[in-house]
XYZ file of C-alpha atoms in Angstrom:
605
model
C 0.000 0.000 0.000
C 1.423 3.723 -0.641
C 2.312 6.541 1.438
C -1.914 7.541 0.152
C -2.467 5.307 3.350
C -2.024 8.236 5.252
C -4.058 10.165 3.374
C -7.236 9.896 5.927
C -5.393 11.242 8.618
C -4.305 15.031 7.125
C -1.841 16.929 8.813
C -1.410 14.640 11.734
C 0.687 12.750 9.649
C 3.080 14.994 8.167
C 6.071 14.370 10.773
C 5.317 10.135 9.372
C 5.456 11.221 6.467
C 8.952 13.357 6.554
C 11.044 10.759 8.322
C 10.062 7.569 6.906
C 11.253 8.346 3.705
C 15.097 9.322 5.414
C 14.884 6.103 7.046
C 14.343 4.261 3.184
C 17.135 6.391 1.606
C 19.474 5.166 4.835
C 18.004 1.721 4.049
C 19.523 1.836 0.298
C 22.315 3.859 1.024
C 23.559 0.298 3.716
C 22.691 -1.535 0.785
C 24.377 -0.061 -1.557
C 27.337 0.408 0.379
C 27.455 -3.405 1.650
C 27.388 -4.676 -2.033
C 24.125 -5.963 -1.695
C 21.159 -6.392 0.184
C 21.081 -5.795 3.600
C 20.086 -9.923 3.969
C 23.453 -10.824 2.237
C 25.848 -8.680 4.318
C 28.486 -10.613 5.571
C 28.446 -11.423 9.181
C 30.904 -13.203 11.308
C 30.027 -17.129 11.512
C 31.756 -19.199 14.730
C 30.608 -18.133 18.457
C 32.198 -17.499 21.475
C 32.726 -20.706 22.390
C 34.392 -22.255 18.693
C 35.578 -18.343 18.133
C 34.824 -16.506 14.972
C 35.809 -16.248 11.221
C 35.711 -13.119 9.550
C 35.666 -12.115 5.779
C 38.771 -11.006 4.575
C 37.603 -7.332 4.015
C 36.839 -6.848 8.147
C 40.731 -7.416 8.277
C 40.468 -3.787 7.204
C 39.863 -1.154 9.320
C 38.991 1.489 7.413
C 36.858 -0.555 5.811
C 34.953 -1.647 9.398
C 34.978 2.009 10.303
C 33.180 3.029 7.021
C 30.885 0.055 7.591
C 29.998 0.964 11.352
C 29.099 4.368 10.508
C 27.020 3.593 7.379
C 24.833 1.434 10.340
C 24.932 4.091 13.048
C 23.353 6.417 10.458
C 20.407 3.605 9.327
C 19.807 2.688 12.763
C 19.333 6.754 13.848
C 17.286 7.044 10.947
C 14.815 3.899 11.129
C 14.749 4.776 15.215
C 13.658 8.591 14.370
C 10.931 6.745 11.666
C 9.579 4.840 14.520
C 9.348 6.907 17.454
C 7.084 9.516 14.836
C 5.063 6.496 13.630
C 4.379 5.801 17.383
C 3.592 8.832 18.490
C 1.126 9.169 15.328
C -0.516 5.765 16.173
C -0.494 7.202 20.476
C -2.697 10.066 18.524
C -5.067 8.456 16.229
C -7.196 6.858 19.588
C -10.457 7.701 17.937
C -12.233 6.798 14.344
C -13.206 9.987 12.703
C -17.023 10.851 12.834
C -18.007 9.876 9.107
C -15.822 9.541 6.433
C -14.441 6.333 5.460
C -13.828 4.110 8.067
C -12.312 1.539 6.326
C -9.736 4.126 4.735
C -9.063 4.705 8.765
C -8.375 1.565 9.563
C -6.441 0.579 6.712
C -4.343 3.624 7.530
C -3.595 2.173 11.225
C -2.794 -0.911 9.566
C -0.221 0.585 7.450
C 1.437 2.048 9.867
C 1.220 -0.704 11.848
C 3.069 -2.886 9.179
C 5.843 0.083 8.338
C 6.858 0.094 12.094
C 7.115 -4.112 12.135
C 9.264 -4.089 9.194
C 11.384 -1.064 10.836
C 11.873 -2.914 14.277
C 13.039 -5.818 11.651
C 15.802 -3.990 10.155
C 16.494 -2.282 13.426
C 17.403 -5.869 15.083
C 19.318 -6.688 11.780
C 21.139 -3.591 11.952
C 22.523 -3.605 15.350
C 23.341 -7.364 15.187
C 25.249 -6.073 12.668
C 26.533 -3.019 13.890
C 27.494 -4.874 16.695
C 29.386 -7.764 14.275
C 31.232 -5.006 12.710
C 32.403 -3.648 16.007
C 33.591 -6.448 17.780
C 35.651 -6.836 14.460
C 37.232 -3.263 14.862
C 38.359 -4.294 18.363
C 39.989 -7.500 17.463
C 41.973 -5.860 14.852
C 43.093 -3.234 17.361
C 43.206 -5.817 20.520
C 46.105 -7.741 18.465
C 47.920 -4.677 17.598
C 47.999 -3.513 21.449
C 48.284 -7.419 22.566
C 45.151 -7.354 25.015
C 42.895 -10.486 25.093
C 39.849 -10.939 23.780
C 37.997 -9.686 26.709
C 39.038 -6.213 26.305
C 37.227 -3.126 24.321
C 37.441 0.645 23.828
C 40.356 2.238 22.014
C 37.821 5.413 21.935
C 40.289 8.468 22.194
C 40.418 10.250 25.941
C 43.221 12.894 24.642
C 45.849 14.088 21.486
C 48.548 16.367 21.647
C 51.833 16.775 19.672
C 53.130 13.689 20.546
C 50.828 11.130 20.760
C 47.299 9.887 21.869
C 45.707 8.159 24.680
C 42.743 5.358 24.521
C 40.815 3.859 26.987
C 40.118 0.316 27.045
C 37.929 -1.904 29.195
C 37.988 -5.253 30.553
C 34.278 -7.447 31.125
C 33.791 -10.870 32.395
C 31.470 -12.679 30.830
C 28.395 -10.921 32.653
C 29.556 -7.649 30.769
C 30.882 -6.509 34.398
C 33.998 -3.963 33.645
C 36.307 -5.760 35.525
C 39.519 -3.642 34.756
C 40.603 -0.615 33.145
C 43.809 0.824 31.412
C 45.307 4.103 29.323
C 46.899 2.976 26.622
C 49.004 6.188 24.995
C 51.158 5.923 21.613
C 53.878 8.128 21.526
C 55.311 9.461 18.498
C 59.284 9.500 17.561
C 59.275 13.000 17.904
C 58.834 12.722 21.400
C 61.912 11.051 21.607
C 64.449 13.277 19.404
C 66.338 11.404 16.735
C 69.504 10.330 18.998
C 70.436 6.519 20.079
C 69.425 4.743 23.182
C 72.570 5.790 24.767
C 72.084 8.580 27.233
C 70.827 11.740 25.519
C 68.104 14.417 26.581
C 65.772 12.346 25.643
C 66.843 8.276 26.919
C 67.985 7.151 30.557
C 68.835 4.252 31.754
C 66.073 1.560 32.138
C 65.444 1.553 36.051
C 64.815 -2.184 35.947
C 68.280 -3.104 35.129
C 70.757 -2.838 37.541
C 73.537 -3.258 34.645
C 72.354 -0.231 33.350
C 73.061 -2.366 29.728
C 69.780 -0.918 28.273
C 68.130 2.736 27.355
C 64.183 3.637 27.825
C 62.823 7.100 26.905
C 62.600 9.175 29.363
C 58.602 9.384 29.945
C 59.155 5.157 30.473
C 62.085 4.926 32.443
C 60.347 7.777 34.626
C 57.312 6.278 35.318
C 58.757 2.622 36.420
C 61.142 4.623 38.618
C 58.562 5.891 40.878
C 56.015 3.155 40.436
C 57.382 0.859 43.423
C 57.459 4.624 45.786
C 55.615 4.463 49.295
C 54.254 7.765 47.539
C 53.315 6.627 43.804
C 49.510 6.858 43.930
C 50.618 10.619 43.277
C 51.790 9.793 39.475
C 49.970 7.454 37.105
C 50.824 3.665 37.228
C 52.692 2.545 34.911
C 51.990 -1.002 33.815
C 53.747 -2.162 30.876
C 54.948 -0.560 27.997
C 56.489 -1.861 24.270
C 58.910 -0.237 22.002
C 58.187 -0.665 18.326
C 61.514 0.662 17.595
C 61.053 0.441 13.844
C 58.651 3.334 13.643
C 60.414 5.107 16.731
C 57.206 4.910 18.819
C 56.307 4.212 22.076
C 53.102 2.360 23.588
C 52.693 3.018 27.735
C 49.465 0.936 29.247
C 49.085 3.001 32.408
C 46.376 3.428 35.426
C 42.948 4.451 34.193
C 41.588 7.765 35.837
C 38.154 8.088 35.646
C 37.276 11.900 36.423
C 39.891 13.684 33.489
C 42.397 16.119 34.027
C 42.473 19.784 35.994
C 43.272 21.276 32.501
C 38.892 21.379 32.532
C 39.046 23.532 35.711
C 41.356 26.416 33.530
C 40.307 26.305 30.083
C 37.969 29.882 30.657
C 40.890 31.742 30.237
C 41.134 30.008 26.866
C 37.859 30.018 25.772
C 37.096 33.584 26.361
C 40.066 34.754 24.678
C 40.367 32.439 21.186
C 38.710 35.027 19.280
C 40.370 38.199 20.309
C 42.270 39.494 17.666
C 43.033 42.969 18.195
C 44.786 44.760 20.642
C 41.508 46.899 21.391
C 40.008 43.732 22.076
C 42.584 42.489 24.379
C 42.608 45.767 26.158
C 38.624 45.300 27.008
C 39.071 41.729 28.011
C 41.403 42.947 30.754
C 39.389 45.938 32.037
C 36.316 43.765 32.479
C 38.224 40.164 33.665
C 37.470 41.343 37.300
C 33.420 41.556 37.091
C 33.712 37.660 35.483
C 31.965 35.072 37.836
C 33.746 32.070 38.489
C 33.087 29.327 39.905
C 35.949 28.863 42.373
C 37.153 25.080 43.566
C 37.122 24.400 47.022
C 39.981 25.273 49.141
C 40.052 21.769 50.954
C 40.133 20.295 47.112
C 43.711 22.847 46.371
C 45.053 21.411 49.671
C 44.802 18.336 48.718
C 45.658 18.495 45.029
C 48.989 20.773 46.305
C 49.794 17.732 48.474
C 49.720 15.305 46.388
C 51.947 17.841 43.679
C 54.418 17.935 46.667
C 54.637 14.065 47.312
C 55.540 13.662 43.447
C 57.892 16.020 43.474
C 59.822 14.500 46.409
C 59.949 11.318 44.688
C 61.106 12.653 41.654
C 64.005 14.436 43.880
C 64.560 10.960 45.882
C 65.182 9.055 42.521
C 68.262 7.485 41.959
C 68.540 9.740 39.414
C 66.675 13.315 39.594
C 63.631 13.270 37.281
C 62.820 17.138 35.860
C 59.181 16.947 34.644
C 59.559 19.909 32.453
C 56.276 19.998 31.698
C 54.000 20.981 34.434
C 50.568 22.326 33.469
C 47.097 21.542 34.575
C 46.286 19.334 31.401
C 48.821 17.142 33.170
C 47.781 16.206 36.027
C 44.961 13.531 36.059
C 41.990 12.779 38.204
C 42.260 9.121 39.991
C 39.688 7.543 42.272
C 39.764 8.491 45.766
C 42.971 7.743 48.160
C 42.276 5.836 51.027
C 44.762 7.947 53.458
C 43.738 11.319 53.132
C 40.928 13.013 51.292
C 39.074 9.818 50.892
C 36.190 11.585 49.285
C 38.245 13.560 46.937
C 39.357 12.479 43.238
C 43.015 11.526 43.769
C 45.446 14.122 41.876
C 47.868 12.461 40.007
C 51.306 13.779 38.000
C 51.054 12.175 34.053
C 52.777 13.101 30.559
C 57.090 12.627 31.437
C 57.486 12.964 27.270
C 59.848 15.826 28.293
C 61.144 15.057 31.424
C 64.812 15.452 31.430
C 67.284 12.596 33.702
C 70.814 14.038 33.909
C 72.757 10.943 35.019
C 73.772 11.933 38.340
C 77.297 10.320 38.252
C 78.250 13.237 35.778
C 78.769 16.327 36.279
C 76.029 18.874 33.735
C 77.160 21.220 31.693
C 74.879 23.906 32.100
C 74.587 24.610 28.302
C 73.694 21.393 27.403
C 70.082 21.035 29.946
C 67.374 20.174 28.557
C 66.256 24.014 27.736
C 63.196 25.455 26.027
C 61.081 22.536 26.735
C 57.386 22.721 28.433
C 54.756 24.923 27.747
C 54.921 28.734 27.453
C 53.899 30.524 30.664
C 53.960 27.193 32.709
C 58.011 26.818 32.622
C 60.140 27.494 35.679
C 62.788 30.481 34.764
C 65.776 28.592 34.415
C 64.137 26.287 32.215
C 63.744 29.079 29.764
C 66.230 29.593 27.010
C 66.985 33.044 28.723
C 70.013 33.691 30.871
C 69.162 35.490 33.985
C 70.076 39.281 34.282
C 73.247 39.611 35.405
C 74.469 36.034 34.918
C 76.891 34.793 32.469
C 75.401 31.453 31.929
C 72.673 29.090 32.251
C 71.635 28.088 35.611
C 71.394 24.629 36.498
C 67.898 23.055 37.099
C 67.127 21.034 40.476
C 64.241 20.194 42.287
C 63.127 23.973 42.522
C 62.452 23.575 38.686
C 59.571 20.888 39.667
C 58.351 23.183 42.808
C 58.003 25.954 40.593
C 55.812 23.724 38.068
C 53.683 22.268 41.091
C 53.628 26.300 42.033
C 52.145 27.308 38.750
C 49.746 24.651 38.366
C 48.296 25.431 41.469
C 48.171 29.203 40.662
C 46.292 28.190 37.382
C 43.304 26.209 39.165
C 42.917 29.311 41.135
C 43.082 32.028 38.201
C 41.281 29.705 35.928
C 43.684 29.844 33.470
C 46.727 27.627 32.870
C 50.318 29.888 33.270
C 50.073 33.422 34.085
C 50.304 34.934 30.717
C 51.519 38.441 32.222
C 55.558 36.802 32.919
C 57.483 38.474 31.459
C 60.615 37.110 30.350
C 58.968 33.724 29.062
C 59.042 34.800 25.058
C 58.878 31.732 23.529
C 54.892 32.077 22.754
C 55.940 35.596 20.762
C 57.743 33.438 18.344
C 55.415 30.267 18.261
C 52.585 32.249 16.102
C 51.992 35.656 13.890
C 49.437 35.986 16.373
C 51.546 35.225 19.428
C 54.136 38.027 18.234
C 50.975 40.381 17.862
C 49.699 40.068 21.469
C 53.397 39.786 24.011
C 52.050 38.929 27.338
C 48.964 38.448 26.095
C 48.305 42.740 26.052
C 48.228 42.732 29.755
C 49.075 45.870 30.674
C 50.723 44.428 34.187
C 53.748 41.848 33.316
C 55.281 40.419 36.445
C 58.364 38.492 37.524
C 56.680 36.068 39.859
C 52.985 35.036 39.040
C 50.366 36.855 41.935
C 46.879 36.636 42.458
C 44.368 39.074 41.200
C 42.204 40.307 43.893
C 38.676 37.729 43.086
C 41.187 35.213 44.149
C 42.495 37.003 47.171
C 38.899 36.823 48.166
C 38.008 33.518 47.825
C 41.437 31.823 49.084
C 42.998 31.537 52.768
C 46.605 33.727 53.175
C 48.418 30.688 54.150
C 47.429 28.810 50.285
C 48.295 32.015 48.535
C 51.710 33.053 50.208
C 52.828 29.212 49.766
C 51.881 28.780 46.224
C 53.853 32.497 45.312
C 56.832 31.399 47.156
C 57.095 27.783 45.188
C 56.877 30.128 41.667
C 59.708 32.327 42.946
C 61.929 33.590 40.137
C 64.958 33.054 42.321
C 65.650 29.201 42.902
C 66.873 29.978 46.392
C 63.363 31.644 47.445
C 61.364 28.779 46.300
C 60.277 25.527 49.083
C 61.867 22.614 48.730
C 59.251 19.700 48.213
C 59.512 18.273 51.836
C 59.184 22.041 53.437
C 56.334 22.098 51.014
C 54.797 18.660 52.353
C 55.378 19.816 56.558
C 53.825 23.479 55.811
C 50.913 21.606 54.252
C 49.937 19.442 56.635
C 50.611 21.868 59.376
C 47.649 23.867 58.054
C 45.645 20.620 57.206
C 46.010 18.187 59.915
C 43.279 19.779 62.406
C 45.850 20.515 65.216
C 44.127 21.650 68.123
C 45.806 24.748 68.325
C 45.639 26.248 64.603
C 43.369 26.481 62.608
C 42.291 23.673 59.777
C 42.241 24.968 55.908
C 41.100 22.086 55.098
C 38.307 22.075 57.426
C 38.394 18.470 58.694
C 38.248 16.785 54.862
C 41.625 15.684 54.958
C 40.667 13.357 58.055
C 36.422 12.796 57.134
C 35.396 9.239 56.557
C 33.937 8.072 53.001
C 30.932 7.983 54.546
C 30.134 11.137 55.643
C 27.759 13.333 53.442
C 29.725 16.352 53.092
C 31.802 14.819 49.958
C 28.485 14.823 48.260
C 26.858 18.046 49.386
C 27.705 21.341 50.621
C 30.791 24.277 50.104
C 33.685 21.609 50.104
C 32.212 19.087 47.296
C 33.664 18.377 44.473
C 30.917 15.953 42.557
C 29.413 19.384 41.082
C 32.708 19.844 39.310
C 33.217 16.483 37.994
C 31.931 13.866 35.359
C 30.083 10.624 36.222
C 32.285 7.919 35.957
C 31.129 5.818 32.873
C 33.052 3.144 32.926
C 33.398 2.086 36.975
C 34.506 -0.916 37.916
C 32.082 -3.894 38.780
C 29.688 -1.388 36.607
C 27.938 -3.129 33.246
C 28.989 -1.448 30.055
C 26.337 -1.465 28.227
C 25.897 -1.726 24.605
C 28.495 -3.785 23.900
C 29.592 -7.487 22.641
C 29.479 -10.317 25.894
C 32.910 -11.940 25.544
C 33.548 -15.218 25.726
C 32.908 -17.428 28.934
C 36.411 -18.370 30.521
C 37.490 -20.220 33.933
C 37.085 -18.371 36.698
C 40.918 -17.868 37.090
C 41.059 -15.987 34.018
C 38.672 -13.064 35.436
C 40.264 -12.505 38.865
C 40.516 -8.782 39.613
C 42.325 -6.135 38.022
C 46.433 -6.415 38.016
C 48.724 -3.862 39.820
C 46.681 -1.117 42.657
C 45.306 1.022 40.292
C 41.525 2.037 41.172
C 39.881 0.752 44.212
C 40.142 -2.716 44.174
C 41.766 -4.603 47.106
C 44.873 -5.779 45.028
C 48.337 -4.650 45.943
C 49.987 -6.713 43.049
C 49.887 -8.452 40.034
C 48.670 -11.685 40.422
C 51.139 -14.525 39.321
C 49.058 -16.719 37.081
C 48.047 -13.879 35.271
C 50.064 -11.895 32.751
C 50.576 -8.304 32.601
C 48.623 -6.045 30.555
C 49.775 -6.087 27.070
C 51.975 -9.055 27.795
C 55.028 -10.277 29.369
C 57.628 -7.828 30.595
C 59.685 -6.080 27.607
C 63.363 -4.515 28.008
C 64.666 -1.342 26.567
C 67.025 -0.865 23.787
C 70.610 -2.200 24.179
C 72.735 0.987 24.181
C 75.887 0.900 21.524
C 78.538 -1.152 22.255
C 81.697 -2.214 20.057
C 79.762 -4.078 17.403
C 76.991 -1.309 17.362
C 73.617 -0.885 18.659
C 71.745 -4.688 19.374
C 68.508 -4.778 17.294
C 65.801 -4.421 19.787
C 62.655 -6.724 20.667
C 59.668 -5.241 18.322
C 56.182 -5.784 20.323
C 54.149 -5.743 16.500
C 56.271 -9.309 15.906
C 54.329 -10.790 18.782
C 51.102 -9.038 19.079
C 48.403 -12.082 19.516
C 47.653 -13.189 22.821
C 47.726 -10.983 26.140
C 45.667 -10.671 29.586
């Protein structure tokens, strides 16, 4: 019967009448695009149990990836088609008074049939859909050597030098069961030298011969992993070298709640579009009057803590670790500690791509630091390619270069914007951009030496928070905290001693139980994403994986997140695979050929 069906029922059925047809067009568009009718596209034969063949195009994916959107589109469009056919059939209760009744019916019947044959190729479509999907993930599961339990790979974060995915683990009741960050890093995050000791390569902390080379960001992260301290940097948990494209893969600890980079990006957004100076000049003069909507100061204390307990393990390391890159965007968002702040998302130091390792056995020559690295505006002074007035050389870094980044981030959660863009002898952003050179200092007509606080924040803040985060961004070296000063001042004003008085009003010591971490001034759930992917949550949506022994879906490896696990287990292997080494360095007969994780990439926990 035609669309004339409809014709008893006027205007009522217009909206019918509009999206049906886009959900036909979808219809042939899957068709045409799958070679064929939508009955004859290929789907994967096998089960869980026997596994599961696929055609030798879904080996492809591109070609998956073209396939899963053609059947996100058809199922949107047949679901828009049916929800206006059901809510035209909800409004069509009554028969009209005379005319033709039969026509009426008819009609309903029409309708009726049109929305049975949609719910048909709805079901067809996501069995598909969900074919094609569990296809993509298999291709990328054997690339990243994760087993066949695992899914994800959707993009949390880019930047210059690489990108991080999230993947998921479920048991066969599609419980998440474990969760990882699994960032590629390019080459040029790790210069062009060899894996002898260069700005860029250390010595791998997990052999004492010191025989073999990771990059830095590695060999930094499984030198503070084993730490009393380390739930204050991201858990490393295995990592490959695929030194034939010069990239890196790191699987690291999940953290659910993003970074603090969301808690400055006003400054950002407000300004993207200025692009004159008179512009720039009225952004300043009306800044003050802006609204924000401040953090609480019981959150700072904790987030500067846990900045100050990283930074002493970076100083404690056999071999100093210089982040060089301190900035809101990396610091990540972890699931609550269960020693202080219990209640609060656990702050945690990420991103070592330019941390600098000077080999502490040698003496450094001061020109040949690890200079100009980090972002504009977030860099401690001596870090900067500029000598200091009245020097004749560079100054050495030290662990006031990484109190002076914890400093700055700090000062950027409280200004809402990440590096105070009125320093004025950081110049490399004048250089970076014609725009850049346009604007110096961002047209603020009051450059400083030392980043301050504006007076909203003066407001809103305690002295004793203030005054300690200007003295760690101190342009002299000498003026700045050391990390353990930093740690003792802290807790002095957070501990609740009886006789001073508590910044952080009695949330360093409150027990997960109590409401305030929900409601009320000191909350932070207001400021932060739901947790999607939780552990012991269902993800839902998604492919059930094949039943396995029960030994095989024991609880996550290594203490990320809160499960009660302090280790890998033994009979079950490491994310990703066995243990890998790092690069031989150069010896006599020249540099050993190293281990190349895409030769082995089947298999994996």
């Amino acid at each position: 019967m035609p669309m004339s069906a409809l014709d008893p029922f006027g205007d009522r059925a217009n909206d019918f009448r509009a999206r049906l047809p886009e959900a036909v067009l979808a219809l042939v568009a899957s068709r045409d695009n799958s070679n064929g009718d939508l009955d004859n596209m290929p789907v994967l034969s096998g089960s869980w149990d026997t596994g599961f063949s696929y055609p030798d195009d879904w080996q492809d994916e591109g070609v998956l990836l073209k396939k899963l959107h053609l059947l996100t589109s058809l199922r949107r469009a047949l679901e828009d088609a049916q929800n206006a056919g059901t809510d035209l059939l909800e409004t069509l209760q009554s028969r009209p008074v005379g005319g033709d009744t039969q026509a009426w019916v008819d009609g309903l019947e029409w309708i009726q049939d049109q929305l049975d044959e949609i719910e048909q190729y709805q079901n067809q479509a996501r069995g598909e859909a969900t074919a094609v999907q569990e296809a993509t993930w298999r291709l990328r599961r054997n690339k990243l050597g994760l087993g066949e339990a695992w899914v994800g790979g959707w993009t949390l974060g880019e930047g210059a030098f690489g990108t991080a995915t999230g993947w998921y683990k479920r048991n066969d009741q599609d419980t998440i069961i474990d969760r990882i960050i699994v960032k590629e890093s390019s080459d040029k995050h790790y210069g062009t030298g060899t894996p002898d000791r260069t700005y860029s390569w250390s010595d791998d902390p997990r052999d004492s011969t010191s025989r073999t080379s990771l990059p830095n960001e590695i060999a930094a992260m499984y030198s503070l992993r084993d730490h009393h301290a380390s739930e204050s940097v991201v858990a490393i948990r295995n990592s490959r070298l695929i030194n034939a494209e010069r990239r890196a893969r790191i699987y690291m600890e999940y953290c659910p709640y993003g970074d603090l980079g969301k808690f400055s990006e006003w400054y950002w957004d407000t300004t993207v579009t200025l692009k004159t100076k008179e512009a720039w000049k009225d952004f300043h003069e009306q800044r003050a009057d802006v609204k924000h909507r401040y953090l609480p100061e019981p959150f700072l204390w904790s987030v500067f803590e846990s900045l100050a307990w990283s930074g002493l393990m970076m100083e404690q390391a056999d071999n100093p670790i210089y982040h060089l890159d301190y900035k809101t965007a990396n610091v990540l968002l972890g699931v609550e500690s269960k020693d202080r702040y219990v209640g609060y998302p656990m702050a945690k130091l990420t991103d070592f791509g330019l941390s600098w390792i000077p080999d502490c056995s040698q003496e450094v020559d001061p020109y040949r630091q690890k200079h100009g690295s980090g972002t504009p505006f977030n860099s401690a002074p001596e870090q900067v390619p500029t000598i200091y007035s009245g020097d004749t050389m560079p100054r050495l870094m030290d662990a006031s270069t990484n109190v002076w980044g914890a400093g700055i981030v700090m000062w950027s959660l409280i200004e809402h914007e990440e590096g105070d863009h009125r320093i004025s002898w950081d110049h490399r952003n004048e250089i970076s951009t014609p725009a850049c050179r346009a604007f110096p200092q961002d047209c603020d007509p009051s450059p400083l030496e030392t980043p301050d606080f504006r007076a909203a924040a003066r407001r809103q803040y305690s002295q004793p928070l203030l005054d300690l985060i200007v003295r760690a961004v101190s342009y002299e070296q000498e003026d700045r905290p050391s990390f353990q000063e930093l740690l003792d001042t802290i807790r002095d004003h957070t501990e609740g001693h009886p006789d001073q008085f508590d910044r952080a009003k009695g949330m360093r010591q409150k027990h997960s139980d109590s409401r305030t971490w929900s409601e009320g001034r000191y909350s932070m759930w207001g400021f932060l994403h739901e947790d999607k992917y939780a552990l012991f949550a269902k993800l839902p949506n998604l492919p059930v994986p094949p039943k396995l022994d029960a030994k095989a879906w024991r609880t996550p490896p290594f203490r990320q997140d809160s499960v009660e696990d302090d280790g890998d287990d033994a009979d079950e292997a490491p994310v990703g695979g066995g243990p890998w080494p790092g690069l031989r360095k150069r010896g006599k007969r020249g540099k050993k050929r190293a281990r190349n994780d895409e030769d082995d990439a089947d298999g994996g926990a």
